[in-house]
């Protein structure tokens, strides 16, 4: 069963929503998959610039292709599920836009 949790981007509201949503999983013995998008938003050039400014101010490495992950929600999820998960896996993936792929194919032909 798919259960989605949509957040408001207001930490006090989101913290409570995360805890309430995940408490239903704390007693389950069935395996669960928790898929998160820790960047918290869509990637854009303006957001990349803002993110890299934040990284520089806090002594963190900048990035060209992704935003820094937002960790509060991730940590809240781990705390809520600490007694019901055995392991976690981080998977990162990226894809090119359709236009870039089309251009890449036409160049290589």
JSON list of C-alpha atoms in Angstrom, two decimals:
[
{"chain": "A", "resi": 1, "resn": "UNK", "atom": "CA", "xyz": [0.00, 0.00, 0.00]},
{"chain": "A", "resi": 2, "resn": "UNK", "atom": "CA", "xyz": [1.33, 3.43, -0.88]},
{"chain": "A", "resi": 3, "resn": "UNK", "atom": "CA", "xyz": [1.06, 6.10, 1.77]},
{"chain": "A", "resi": 4, "resn": "UNK", "atom": "CA", "xyz": [2.29, 9.57, 0.91]},
{"chain": "A", "resi": 5, "resn": "UNK", "atom": "CA", "xyz": [3.09, 12.31, 3.37]},
{"chain": "A", "resi": 6, "resn": "UNK", "atom": "CA", "xyz": [3.08, 15.82, 1.97]},
{"chain": "A", "resi": 7, "resn": "UNK", "atom": "CA", "xyz": [4.79, 18.50, 4.00]},
{"chain": "A", "resi": 8, "resn": "UNK", "atom": "CA", "xyz": [4.18, 22.21, 4.46]},
{"chain": "A", "resi": 9, "resn": "UNK", "atom": "CA", "xyz": [7.84, 23.26, 4.76]},
{"chain": "A", "resi": 10, "resn": "UNK", "atom": "CA", "xyz": [7.13, 24.67, 8.21]},
{"chain": "A", "resi": 11, "resn": "UNK", "atom": "CA", "xyz": [9.22, 22.61, 10.59]},
{"chain": "A", "resi": 12, "resn": "UNK", "atom": "CA", "xyz": [6.90, 22.77, 13.61]},
{"chain": "A", "resi": 13, "resn": "UNK", "atom": "CA", "xyz": [3.95, 21.53, 11.53]},
{"chain": "A", "resi": 14, "resn": "UNK", "atom": "CA", "xyz": [6.02, 19.03, 9.57]},
{"chain": "A", "resi": 15, "resn": "UNK", "atom": "CA", "xyz": [7.71, 17.57, 12.66]},
{"chain": "A", "resi": 16, "resn": "UNK", "atom": "CA", "xyz": [4.33, 16.66, 14.12]},
{"chain": "A", "resi": 17, "resn": "UNK", "atom": "CA", "xyz": [2.98, 15.38, 10.79]},
{"chain": "A", "resi": 18, "resn": "UNK", "atom": "CA", "xyz": [6.01, 13.11, 10.30]},
{"chain": "A", "resi": 19, "resn": "UNK", "atom": "CA", "xyz": [5.78, 11.66, 13.81]},
{"chain": "A", "resi": 20, "resn": "UNK", "atom": "CA", "xyz": [2.03, 11.06, 13.54]},
{"chain": "A", "resi": 21, "resn": "UNK", "atom": "CA", "xyz": [2.24, 9.50, 10.08]},
{"chain": "A", "resi": 22, "resn": "UNK", "atom": "CA", "xyz": [5.08, 7.16, 10.96]},
{"chain": "A", "resi": 23, "resn": "UNK", "atom": "CA", "xyz": [3.77, 6.03, 14.36]},
{"chain": "A", "resi": 24, "resn": "UNK", "atom": "CA", "xyz": [1.49, 3.63, 12.48]},
{"chain": "A", "resi": 25, "resn": "UNK", "atom": "CA", "xyz": [4.56, 1.78, 11.21]},
{"chain": "A", "resi": 26, "resn": "UNK", "atom": "CA", "xyz": [6.25, 1.36, 14.58]},
{"chain": "A", "resi": 27, "resn": "UNK", "atom": "CA", "xyz": [4.53, -1.94, 15.48]},
{"chain": "A", "resi": 28, "resn": "UNK", "atom": "CA", "xyz": [4.40, -3.51, 12.04]},
{"chain": "A", "resi": 29, "resn": "UNK", "atom": "CA", "xyz": [6.55, -6.50, 11.29]},
{"chain": "A", "resi": 30, "resn": "UNK", "atom": "CA", "xyz": [6.01, -6.17, 7.56]},
{"chain": "A", "resi": 31, "resn": "UNK", "atom": "CA", "xyz": [8.92, -4.69, 5.65]},
{"chain": "A", "resi": 32, "resn": "UNK", "atom": "CA", "xyz": [8.56, -1.04, 4.78]},
{"chain": "A", "resi": 33, "resn": "UNK", "atom": "CA", "xyz": [10.25, 1.13, 2.20]},
{"chain": "A", "resi": 34, "resn": "UNK", "atom": "CA", "xyz": [10.63, 4.78, 3.00]},
{"chain": "A", "resi": 35, "resn": "UNK", "atom": "CA", "xyz": [11.46, 6.85, -0.04]},
{"chain": "A", "resi": 36, "resn": "UNK", "atom": "CA", "xyz": [12.57, 10.42, 0.64]},
{"chain": "A", "resi": 37, "resn": "UNK", "atom": "CA", "xyz": [13.63, 13.31, -1.49]},
{"chain": "A", "resi": 38, "resn": "UNK", "atom": "CA", "xyz": [15.96, 15.02, 0.97]},
{"chain": "A", "resi": 39, "resn": "UNK", "atom": "CA", "xyz": [16.70, 18.02, -1.21]},
{"chain": "A", "resi": 40, "resn": "UNK", "atom": "CA", "xyz": [13.20, 19.13, -0.34]},
{"chain": "A", "resi": 41, "resn": "UNK", "atom": "CA", "xyz": [12.42, 20.80, -3.65]},
{"chain": "A", "resi": 42, "resn": "UNK", "atom": "CA", "xyz": [12.96, 20.76, -7.40]},
{"chain": "A", "resi": 43, "resn": "UNK", "atom": "CA", "xyz": [16.38, 21.71, -8.70]},
{"chain": "A", "resi": 44, "resn": "UNK", "atom": "CA", "xyz": [16.80, 25.10, -10.36]},
{"chain": "A", "resi": 45, "resn": "UNK", "atom": "CA", "xyz": [19.75, 27.36, -11.07]},
{"chain": "A", "resi": 46, "resn": "UNK", "atom": "CA", "xyz": [18.51, 29.92, -8.50]},
{"chain": "A", "resi": 47, "resn": "UNK", "atom": "CA", "xyz": [18.12, 27.24, -5.81]},
{"chain": "A", "resi": 48, "resn": "UNK", "atom": "CA", "xyz": [21.57, 25.86, -6.64]},
{"chain": "A", "resi": 49, "resn": "UNK", "atom": "CA", "xyz": [23.11, 29.32, -6.12]},
{"chain": "A", "resi": 50, "resn": "UNK", "atom": "CA", "xyz": [21.27, 29.80, -2.81]},
{"chain": "A", "resi": 51, "resn": "UNK", "atom": "CA", "xyz": [22.25, 26.30, -1.68]},
{"chain": "A", "resi": 52, "resn": "UNK", "atom": "CA", "xyz": [25.91, 26.84, -2.56]},
{"chain": "A", "resi": 53, "resn": "UNK", "atom": "CA", "xyz": [25.90, 30.14, -0.65]},
{"chain": "A", "resi": 54, "resn": "UNK", "atom": "CA", "xyz": [24.56, 28.29, 2.41]},
{"chain": "A", "resi": 55, "resn": "UNK", "atom": "CA", "xyz": [27.20, 25.59, 1.96]},
{"chain": "A", "resi": 56, "resn": "UNK", "atom": "CA", "xyz": [30.00, 28.14, 1.79]},
{"chain": "A", "resi": 57, "resn": "UNK", "atom": "CA", "xyz": [28.75, 29.94, 4.93]},
{"chain": "A", "resi": 58, "resn": "UNK", "atom": "CA", "xyz": [28.70, 26.65, 6.83]},
{"chain": "A", "resi": 59, "resn": "UNK", "atom": "CA", "xyz": [31.95, 25.18, 5.53]},
{"chain": "A", "resi": 60, "resn": "UNK", "atom": "CA", "xyz": [30.23, 22.53, 3.43]},
{"chain": "A", "resi": 61, "resn": "UNK", "atom": "CA", "xyz": [31.12, 21.50, -0.11]},
{"chain": "A", "resi": 62, "resn": "UNK", "atom": "CA", "xyz": [29.07, 23.05, -2.88]},
{"chain": "A", "resi": 63, "resn": "UNK", "atom": "CA", "xyz": [27.55, 21.15, -5.75]},
{"chain": "A", "resi": 64, "resn": "UNK", "atom": "CA", "xyz": [26.86, 21.58, -9.45]},
{"chain": "A", "resi": 65, "resn": "UNK", "atom": "CA", "xyz": [24.07, 19.07, -10.05]},
{"chain": "A", "resi": 66, "resn": "UNK", "atom": "CA", "xyz": [22.17, 18.51, -6.77]},
{"chain": "A", "resi": 67, "resn": "UNK", "atom": "CA", "xyz": [21.11, 20.51, -3.74]},
{"chain": "A", "resi": 68, "resn": "UNK", "atom": "CA", "xyz": [22.34, 19.82, -0.24]},
{"chain": "A", "resi": 69, "resn": "UNK", "atom": "CA", "xyz": [20.05, 17.38, 1.54]},
{"chain": "A", "resi": 70, "resn": "UNK", "atom": "CA", "xyz": [17.82, 18.72, 4.28]},
{"chain": "A", "resi": 71, "resn": "UNK", "atom": "CA", "xyz": [18.38, 16.52, 7.29]},
{"chain": "A", "resi": 72, "resn": "UNK", "atom": "CA", "xyz": [15.71, 17.45, 9.85]},
{"chain": "A", "resi": 73, "resn": "UNK", "atom": "CA", "xyz": [13.00, 15.36, 8.20]},
{"chain": "A", "resi": 74, "resn": "UNK", "atom": "CA", "xyz": [15.36, 12.44, 7.67]},
{"chain": "A", "resi": 75, "resn": "UNK", "atom": "CA", "xyz": [16.42, 12.45, 11.32]},
{"chain": "A", "resi": 76, "resn": "UNK", "atom": "CA", "xyz": [12.77, 12.73, 12.44]},
{"chain": "A", "resi": 77, "resn": "UNK", "atom": "CA", "xyz": [11.92, 9.67, 10.30]},
{"chain": "A", "resi": 78, "resn": "UNK", "atom": "CA", "xyz": [14.78, 7.65, 11.75]},
{"chain": "A", "resi": 79, "resn": "UNK", "atom": "CA", "xyz": [13.74, 8.54, 15.29]},
{"chain": "A", "resi": 80, "resn": "UNK", "atom": "CA", "xyz": [10.12, 7.58, 14.61]},
{"chain": "A", "resi": 81, "resn": "UNK", "atom": "CA", "xyz": [11.13, 4.26, 13.04]},
{"chain": "A", "resi": 82, "resn": "UNK", "atom": "CA", "xyz": [14.14, 3.40, 15.20]},
{"chain": "A", "resi": 83, "resn": "UNK", "atom": "CA", "xyz": [12.48, 0.31, 16.69]},
{"chain": "A", "resi": 84, "resn": "UNK", "atom": "CA", "xyz": [11.03, -1.00, 13.45]},
{"chain": "A", "resi": 85, "resn": "UNK", "atom": "CA", "xyz": [13.85, -0.82, 10.91]},
{"chain": "A", "resi": 86, "resn": "UNK", "atom": "CA", "xyz": [16.99, -2.89, 10.71]},
{"chain": "A", "resi": 87, "resn": "UNK", "atom": "CA", "xyz": [18.86, -1.08, 7.98]},
{"chain": "A", "resi": 88, "resn": "UNK", "atom": "CA", "xyz": [18.86, 1.87, 5.64]},
{"chain": "A", "resi": 89, "resn": "UNK", "atom": "CA", "xyz": [20.15, 2.39, 2.14]},
{"chain": "A", "resi": 90, "resn": "UNK", "atom": "CA", "xyz": [20.96, 5.58, 0.32]},
{"chain": "A", "resi": 91, "resn": "UNK", "atom": "CA", "xyz": [20.35, 5.57, -3.41]},
{"chain": "A", "resi": 92, "resn": "UNK", "atom": "CA", "xyz": [21.08, 8.54, -5.62]},
{"chain": "A", "resi": 93, "resn": "UNK", "atom": "CA", "xyz": [20.13, 8.78, -9.21]},
{"chain": "A", "resi": 94, "resn": "UNK", "atom": "CA", "xyz": [19.91, 11.41, -11.84]},
{"chain": "A", "resi": 95, "resn": "UNK", "atom": "CA", "xyz": [18.63, 11.64, -15.34]},
{"chain": "A", "resi": 96, "resn": "UNK", "atom": "CA", "xyz": [19.00, 13.96, -18.26]},
{"chain": "A", "resi": 97, "resn": "UNK", "atom": "CA", "xyz": [16.06, 15.79, -19.65]},
{"chain": "A", "resi": 98, "resn": "UNK", "atom": "CA", "xyz": [14.42, 14.41, -22.76]},
{"chain": "A", "resi": 99, "resn": "UNK", "atom": "CA", "xyz": [15.85, 17.24, -24.83]},
{"chain": "A", "resi": 100, "resn": "UNK", "atom": "CA", "xyz": [19.41, 16.53, -23.71]},
{"chain": "A", "resi": 101, "resn": "UNK", "atom": "CA", "xyz": [19.00, 12.82, -24.48]},
{"chain": "A", "resi": 102, "resn": "UNK", "atom": "CA", "xyz": [17.55, 13.59, -27.89]},
{"chain": "A", "resi": 103, "resn": "UNK", "atom": "CA", "xyz": [20.44, 15.93, -28.66]},
{"chain": "A", "resi": 104, "resn": "UNK", "atom": "CA", "xyz": [22.99, 13.40, -27.38]},
{"chain": "A", "resi": 105, "resn": "UNK", "atom": "CA", "xyz": [21.50, 10.68, -29.61]},
{"chain": "A", "resi": 106, "resn": "UNK", "atom": "CA", "xyz": [21.43, 12.88, -32.69]},
{"chain": "A", "resi": 107, "resn": "UNK", "atom": "CA", "xyz": [25.06, 13.89, -32.16]},
{"chain": "A", "resi": 108, "resn": "UNK", "atom": "CA", "xyz": [26.23, 10.30, -31.73]},
{"chain": "A", "resi": 109, "resn": "UNK", "atom": "CA", "xyz": [24.41, 8.99, -34.85]}
]
